[in-house]
XYZ file of C-alpha atoms in Angstrom:
498
model
C -16.473 -21.906 -12.483
C -12.881 -21.178 -13.472
C -11.566 -17.809 -12.522
C -9.720 -15.677 -14.961
C -7.104 -12.866 -14.597
C -7.806 -9.280 -15.882
C -4.283 -8.412 -14.513
C -0.919 -9.857 -14.388
C 1.934 -7.875 -13.428
C 5.342 -9.897 -13.353
C 8.728 -9.556 -11.987
C 8.208 -5.768 -11.356
C 11.420 -4.029 -10.189
C 11.660 -0.423 -9.180
C 14.469 1.441 -7.688
C 14.769 5.048 -6.285
C 18.262 6.637 -5.383
C 19.283 4.673 -2.394
C 16.417 2.323 -2.088
C 14.763 -0.674 -4.052
C 11.136 -0.039 -3.776
C 10.088 -3.242 -5.491
C 12.090 -6.394 -5.996
C 11.056 -8.588 -8.675
C 7.113 -8.498 -7.485
C 4.436 -10.397 -9.264
C 0.913 -9.666 -8.708
C -2.526 -10.524 -10.383
C -6.180 -9.729 -10.099
C -9.362 -11.492 -11.307
C -12.278 -10.223 -13.146
C -14.843 -8.933 -10.616
C -13.015 -9.387 -7.425
C -12.038 -7.212 -4.811
C -8.487 -7.791 -3.862
C -6.771 -6.199 -1.001
C -2.897 -4.935 -1.327
C -1.518 -4.943 2.266
C 2.027 -4.274 3.886
C 3.775 -1.706 6.235
C 4.460 1.881 5.267
C 7.235 1.783 2.605
C 6.515 -2.015 1.653
C 5.916 -1.168 -2.187
C 2.212 -1.198 -2.440
C 1.464 2.392 -3.754
C 4.677 2.274 -5.903
C 3.397 -1.100 -7.538
C -0.060 0.530 -8.323
C 1.308 3.858 -9.534
C 3.302 1.903 -11.952
C -0.017 0.233 -13.056
C -1.786 3.476 -13.419
C 1.036 5.182 -15.235
C 2.165 7.551 -12.532
C 5.632 5.781 -12.381
C 7.569 3.827 -14.638
C 9.272 0.460 -13.887
C 12.868 -0.659 -14.294
C 11.916 -4.079 -15.203
C 9.033 -6.426 -15.600
C 5.869 -6.718 -17.839
C 2.220 -6.118 -17.269
C -0.584 -8.321 -18.953
C -3.903 -6.735 -19.046
C -6.982 -8.716 -20.500
C -4.460 -11.145 -21.914
C -2.308 -8.896 -23.688
C 0.975 -7.440 -22.876
C 0.676 -3.492 -22.626
C 2.996 -0.653 -22.138
C 1.775 1.792 -19.591
C 3.740 5.135 -19.519
C 1.331 7.498 -18.489
C -2.133 7.829 -16.680
C -3.581 8.468 -20.056
C -2.339 4.904 -21.224
C -3.988 3.422 -18.253
C -7.345 5.167 -18.562
C -7.496 4.153 -22.260
C -7.059 0.593 -21.258
C -9.866 0.871 -18.656
C -7.422 1.262 -15.352
C -8.249 4.218 -13.074
C -6.551 4.984 -9.730
C -8.347 7.000 -6.812
C -5.523 8.447 -4.471
C -5.877 8.876 -0.709
C -5.829 12.704 -1.091
C -9.020 13.379 -2.880
C -8.338 15.540 -6.102
C -11.686 17.203 -6.597
C -12.125 21.040 -7.120
C -14.213 22.133 -4.347
C -15.599 25.130 -6.115
C -16.761 23.082 -9.200
C -19.902 21.129 -9.610
C -19.945 17.396 -9.767
C -20.559 17.476 -13.630
C -17.457 19.795 -13.776
C -15.288 17.596 -11.748
C -16.273 14.487 -13.481
C -15.828 15.812 -17.179
C -13.089 18.551 -16.503
C -10.972 19.293 -19.528
C -11.155 17.809 -23.020
C -13.845 15.384 -21.712
C -16.780 18.184 -22.030
C -19.315 17.526 -24.852
C -19.042 20.313 -27.055
C -21.255 22.474 -29.453
C -20.395 22.953 -33.232
C -18.047 25.995 -32.482
C -16.081 24.483 -29.526
C -18.397 25.805 -26.806
C -19.128 23.561 -23.835
C -22.540 21.827 -24.233
C -23.732 22.353 -20.696
C -27.130 20.783 -21.368
C -25.411 17.462 -22.551
C -22.771 17.460 -19.799
C -25.577 17.643 -16.991
C -27.624 14.980 -18.827
C -24.556 12.670 -19.093
C -23.638 13.347 -15.508
C -27.363 12.591 -14.543
C -27.396 9.338 -16.668
C -24.117 8.212 -15.035
C -25.519 8.991 -11.427
C -28.613 6.981 -12.233
C -26.578 4.069 -13.625
C -24.598 3.985 -10.349
C -27.661 4.503 -8.048
C -26.247 7.538 -6.730
C -28.767 10.432 -5.652
C -26.712 13.655 -6.512
C -27.691 16.655 -8.393
C -25.109 17.259 -11.107
C -25.020 20.932 -10.503
C -24.173 20.404 -6.669
C -20.809 22.029 -5.730
C -18.208 19.472 -4.417
C -17.668 21.585 -1.370
C -20.997 20.960 0.059
C -20.431 17.140 0.023
C -19.247 14.779 2.641
C -15.762 12.965 2.435
C -17.827 9.861 1.606
C -19.821 11.498 -1.135
C -16.552 12.941 -2.676
C -15.225 9.388 -2.807
C -18.432 8.327 -4.614
C -17.995 10.985 -7.029
C -14.265 10.052 -7.464
C -15.481 6.473 -8.125
C -18.230 7.732 -10.433
C -15.474 9.866 -12.503
C -13.516 6.450 -12.796
C -16.550 4.722 -14.030
C -17.153 7.503 -16.640
C -13.834 6.321 -18.237
C -15.483 3.089 -18.973
C -12.950 1.435 -16.297
C -12.612 -2.150 -15.907
C -10.310 -1.903 -12.939
C -10.239 0.601 -10.393
C -7.557 1.078 -7.683
C -8.374 2.784 -4.385
C -5.668 4.135 -2.120
C -6.849 4.112 1.424
C -10.423 4.820 0.405
C -11.827 4.762 4.022
C -9.303 6.732 5.832
C -11.359 9.789 6.287
C -14.711 8.410 6.590
C -16.988 7.492 9.393
C -18.563 3.977 10.012
C -21.596 4.738 8.357
C -19.960 6.469 5.465
C -17.642 3.286 5.020
C -20.562 0.917 4.862
C -22.148 3.058 2.246
C -18.909 2.884 0.351
C -18.759 -0.868 0.682
C -22.260 -1.256 -0.713
C -21.260 0.784 -3.606
C -17.930 -1.476 -4.259
C -20.194 -4.635 -3.863
C -22.519 -3.319 -6.878
C -19.255 -2.568 -8.899
C -18.283 -6.121 -8.188
C -21.417 -7.485 -9.308
C -21.132 -5.691 -12.819
C -17.633 -7.421 -13.275
C -15.442 -4.433 -12.317
C -12.110 -5.355 -10.400
C -11.268 -3.278 -7.455
C -7.831 -3.137 -5.864
C -7.728 -1.728 -2.413
C -4.703 -0.409 -0.585
C -5.574 -0.224 3.113
C -4.277 -0.812 6.495
C -7.493 -1.412 8.223
C -7.522 -5.163 8.907
C -11.263 -5.267 9.782
C -12.351 -3.994 6.675
C -10.207 -6.245 4.607
C -11.834 -9.241 6.234
C -15.235 -7.452 5.446
C -14.820 -6.496 1.660
C -11.993 -8.448 0.028
C -11.983 -11.731 -1.675
C -8.203 -12.145 -1.758
C -5.114 -10.430 -0.077
C -1.738 -9.916 -1.196
C 1.082 -8.876 1.249
C 4.374 -7.174 0.636
C 7.145 -6.314 2.713
C 10.152 -4.297 2.166
C 9.567 -4.296 -1.725
C 9.140 -8.132 -2.020
C 6.031 -10.116 -2.500
C 5.389 -12.326 0.593
C 2.088 -14.248 -0.253
C -1.500 -13.977 -1.860
C -4.193 -15.716 -0.023
C -7.989 -16.106 -0.264
C -9.412 -14.053 2.675
C -11.050 -17.076 4.106
C -7.742 -18.677 4.565
C -5.826 -16.160 6.611
C -6.377 -14.909 10.178
C -5.674 -11.401 11.452
C -2.715 -12.456 13.392
C -1.203 -14.065 10.267
C -1.728 -11.192 8.229
C -0.106 -8.783 10.759
C 2.892 -11.200 10.966
C 3.078 -11.493 7.111
C 3.246 -7.778 6.937
C 5.598 -6.989 9.858
C 8.083 -10.104 9.589
C 7.454 -10.590 13.270
C 4.410 -11.220 15.734
C 2.867 -7.905 17.149
C 1.322 -7.873 20.514
C -0.095 -5.433 22.803
C -0.837 -2.662 20.161
C -2.542 -0.525 22.904
C -0.037 -0.463 25.881
C -1.530 -0.479 29.389
C -0.913 3.025 31.023
C 0.051 1.996 34.547
C -0.005 5.679 35.886
C -2.815 8.361 36.791
C -2.725 11.845 34.997
C -1.889 14.673 36.925
C -3.394 18.358 37.374
C -5.431 20.095 34.855
C -2.749 21.793 32.525
C -5.105 23.188 29.711
C -8.877 24.687 29.893
C -10.845 25.863 26.756
C -13.895 27.738 28.030
C -16.748 28.695 25.803
C -14.838 28.699 22.606
C -16.764 29.920 19.562
C -15.959 30.270 16.025
C -18.984 30.115 13.631
C -20.178 27.986 12.245
C -18.227 24.857 13.479
C -17.258 25.711 16.940
C -20.188 26.603 19.229
C -19.532 27.142 22.948
C -16.919 24.401 23.444
C -15.397 23.936 26.929
C -13.219 21.081 28.057
C -10.058 20.362 30.142
C -6.958 18.120 29.726
C -4.446 16.987 32.453
C -0.676 16.580 32.473
C -0.038 12.924 31.287
C -3.571 12.346 29.771
C -4.678 11.318 26.377
C -8.146 13.138 25.822
C -9.814 11.646 22.800
C -11.942 13.569 20.473
C -14.750 11.692 18.601
C -17.703 12.672 16.486
C -18.865 12.423 12.749
C -17.389 14.238 10.153
C -18.179 17.808 10.158
C -18.899 17.696 13.928
C -16.385 20.466 14.640
C -13.387 18.521 16.265
C -10.686 19.704 13.577
C -12.006 23.065 13.818
C -11.676 23.403 17.643
C -8.129 21.990 17.477
C -7.386 24.788 14.737
C -8.591 27.514 17.147
C -6.391 25.907 19.978
C -3.368 26.112 17.632
C -4.186 29.574 16.331
C -4.762 28.399 12.505
C -8.259 29.807 13.178
C -8.985 32.586 15.478
C -11.753 32.423 18.029
C -14.483 34.985 18.408
C -15.484 34.293 21.872
C -14.026 32.197 24.720
C -10.873 31.701 26.689
C -7.748 29.370 26.633
C -6.148 28.976 29.987
C -2.768 27.158 30.308
C -1.200 26.287 33.874
C -4.141 28.524 35.411
C -2.941 31.675 33.225
C -5.353 32.972 30.340
C -3.300 33.096 27.161
C -4.114 34.824 23.865
C -3.483 32.490 20.802
C -3.660 34.845 17.461
C -1.505 32.368 15.178
C 0.394 28.959 15.529
C 3.504 31.081 16.503
C 1.626 32.121 19.764
C 0.724 28.545 20.286
C 4.086 27.248 19.928
C 5.751 29.710 22.232
C 3.232 28.581 24.889
C 4.287 24.976 24.272
C 1.186 23.990 22.189
C 2.098 22.011 19.071
C -0.149 20.326 16.513
C 0.235 17.292 13.876
C -2.627 18.312 11.513
C -4.956 16.209 9.594
C -3.806 17.024 6.200
C 0.051 16.133 6.399
C 0.937 17.106 2.835
C -0.729 20.339 2.833
C -0.133 21.572 6.460
C 2.434 19.475 7.832
C 5.504 19.226 5.337
C 7.683 20.790 2.906
C 7.514 18.085 0.529
C 10.509 19.472 -1.605
C 12.811 19.396 1.153
C 14.717 16.676 3.218
C 13.563 14.765 6.219
C 16.283 16.363 8.285
C 15.261 20.019 7.069
C 11.454 19.345 7.819
C 12.280 17.954 11.284
C 14.296 21.054 12.300
C 11.993 23.794 10.716
C 10.340 24.823 13.776
C 13.309 24.352 16.214
C 16.078 25.766 14.335
C 16.035 29.238 16.234
C 16.316 27.090 19.591
C 19.885 25.832 18.262
C 21.282 29.343 17.189
C 23.402 31.614 19.054
C 23.865 35.175 17.754
C 22.069 34.179 14.463
C 24.679 31.204 13.966
C 23.219 27.545 13.840
C 24.792 24.813 15.729
C 24.824 22.126 12.914
C 26.072 19.432 14.855
C 23.745 19.843 17.720
C 20.778 20.118 15.359
C 21.854 16.856 13.570
C 22.271 14.972 16.736
C 18.656 15.878 17.788
C 17.244 14.968 14.601
C 19.116 11.745 14.420
C 17.790 10.664 17.743
C 13.993 11.010 16.630
C 14.874 9.462 13.204
C 15.947 6.268 15.028
C 13.435 6.385 17.708
C 10.559 6.596 15.102
C 12.199 4.056 12.752
C 11.658 6.519 9.717
C 12.170 4.260 6.595
C 14.580 5.984 4.214
C 18.186 5.608 2.896
C 19.156 8.739 5.067
C 17.947 11.818 6.580
C 18.890 13.720 3.446
C 15.919 12.070 1.561
C 13.471 14.305 0.106
C 10.185 14.018 2.179
C 7.987 13.648 -0.951
C 9.855 10.159 -1.813
C 8.470 8.751 1.471
C 5.365 6.588 2.133
C 2.319 8.263 4.021
C 3.190 6.646 7.239
C 6.803 7.828 7.267
C 5.912 11.397 6.367
C 3.646 11.264 9.387
C 6.502 9.986 11.435
C 8.534 13.331 10.162
C 5.843 15.527 11.397
C 5.548 13.794 14.840
C 9.350 14.235 15.228
C 9.318 17.779 14.291
C 7.096 18.830 17.017
C 8.757 16.506 19.488
C 11.889 18.257 19.128
C 10.123 21.463 20.293
C 9.415 19.610 23.748
C 5.585 20.074 23.764
C 3.501 20.683 26.877
C 0.283 20.060 24.986
C 0.403 17.957 21.969
C -2.662 18.033 19.411
C -2.673 14.651 17.281
C -5.481 15.115 14.459
C -6.026 11.661 13.031
C -2.263 10.643 14.094
C -2.412 7.196 12.316
C -4.509 7.857 9.286
C -2.879 5.736 6.535
C -0.337 3.948 8.706
C 0.359 0.254 9.168
C -0.168 -1.564 12.381
C 3.267 -1.761 13.679
C 3.775 2.137 13.023
C 0.580 2.527 14.782
C 2.004 0.681 17.989
C 5.114 2.540 17.768
C 3.060 5.845 17.798
C 0.904 4.528 20.664
C 3.882 3.758 22.754
C 5.547 7.120 21.914
C 2.337 8.830 23.118
C 2.467 7.013 26.592
C 6.272 7.892 26.932
C 5.298 11.329 26.602
C 2.512 10.982 29.181
C 5.187 9.812 31.550
C 7.088 12.804 30.977
C 3.929 14.872 31.586
C 2.779 15.861 28.292
C -0.797 16.346 27.827
C -2.168 14.820 24.351
C -5.332 15.541 22.543
C -6.267 13.125 19.957
C -8.754 13.602 17.221
C -9.733 10.223 15.700
C -12.403 8.580 13.426
C -11.000 5.280 14.122
C -13.214 3.805 17.082
C -10.909 0.859 17.993
C -7.990 3.526 18.299
C -10.094 5.840 20.307
C -11.152 3.161 22.762
C -7.826 1.715 23.088
C -5.674 4.813 23.584
C -7.921 7.348 25.260
C -8.264 7.902 29.171
C -11.305 10.166 28.459
C -13.306 10.626 25.393
C -15.080 14.060 24.451
C -17.683 13.533 21.736
C -18.762 16.529 19.377
C -22.000 16.892 17.196
C -22.626 20.016 15.000
C -19.955 22.171 16.712
C -21.037 21.220 20.267
C -19.831 18.929 22.942
C -22.627 16.394 23.546
C -21.008 14.049 26.013
C -17.713 12.966 27.623
C -16.825 9.424 28.811
C -14.389 8.143 31.358
C -12.325 4.928 30.749
C -14.726 2.880 32.727
C -17.706 4.432 30.730
C -16.159 3.633 27.163
C -18.869 1.810 25.009
C -19.000 2.201 21.346
C -22.951 2.448 21.246
C -22.755 5.372 23.783
C -20.275 7.241 21.624
C -22.335 7.004 18.497
C -25.576 8.067 20.473
C -23.643 11.267 21.585
C -22.237 11.729 18.139
C -25.645 11.896 16.521
C -27.292 13.798 19.308
C -28.617 16.952 17.772
C -30.045 19.924 19.731
């Protein structure tokens, strides 16, 4: 049977000050296919899809949708055509119900005098849930849902616009393996009903599991489109990076030193309940667990973002008090947080300013900043981490997600950490950037820095960690040394309730 294109994007060009984000890119998608859009951070994937969804305008090119040339200048234009985009940062309002999130604004059914018809709204939402075979109560507040459930509701919202094409930007970045399979089952059902799905992702295993075709971009240019059965993992990596990448997980080659930090009986209800562990100099201690296990909450306690109600933190055999992040930083404890845009960056400021924010006081004398020294320090890490941008003066909001992550890491490295906490350090970054981050982590280990890494990526946990601590429902339920690593064991501990 002949396949037909629902979408053709022809010769799309887009430039920002100092950089050409897209250079004559052509892309197409067929009715009822799952099409993966791949490439390194800054390759132009999100820019191309934001043009399609109306969030960005293009400098040159044309879009053909369902056989007709269309002019998309806003998200409203895209939605009217049946094109929806679900962004990596879920945009729900936690305190509102599922119904309120789906029909927010002018989409609510109204009574005669303009009042919201809540009975009709809940009935419409219930009907939508049943059509999509989703078992949710329309009156449930979003804050009570898991990340996977929130993703499903975002998709349901897209479907409520009668979408024919749905773009998903890193849809699995915050999900566990079980939640990912649930999402993939949902995507397969959408595909059967003729809806086209375009997925932006860096997870190669998932591409081979769910996609029909893959298109690779590199440095704003189209490299190639192939059927998923006609490409290997190594070929895909080479196409994305422009070179062959080997040994993503570097062998350590040295043993960790003495214990540098101990957490003893930490408690902060309801998510941290009698948590004790230790980490050594030059060690990477991995933290595993399903969503809601308390991993991030434990790290927030260590960094002073949340105070502990009970327990002790001991650094270099000395009990320390951490009431806020300033206390933690003074002790040499730094944290790359999970939500980089909310907690890690000042998006309206430059790369240079973001990198130097915490360390500025260290480079001043009598209140006068040493600009030359500051710039040199920032430039060293800008080059070492290979941050892709026209210059260090580029506004951080203009960077890709992976390059924003590099800026946050550079910011804390400039503070010479004793203990570095990395919460989902490679979420939403490409393979070669992951390799760079892993190499940097090992380099820090060799300098004696202790690293605590929270990760939902099982391959990453097994490949990078020296030990793995597993949490479930706010407690540590297991610990594995490297020679004991086994995915099945980790999942058993992660679901060990009691």
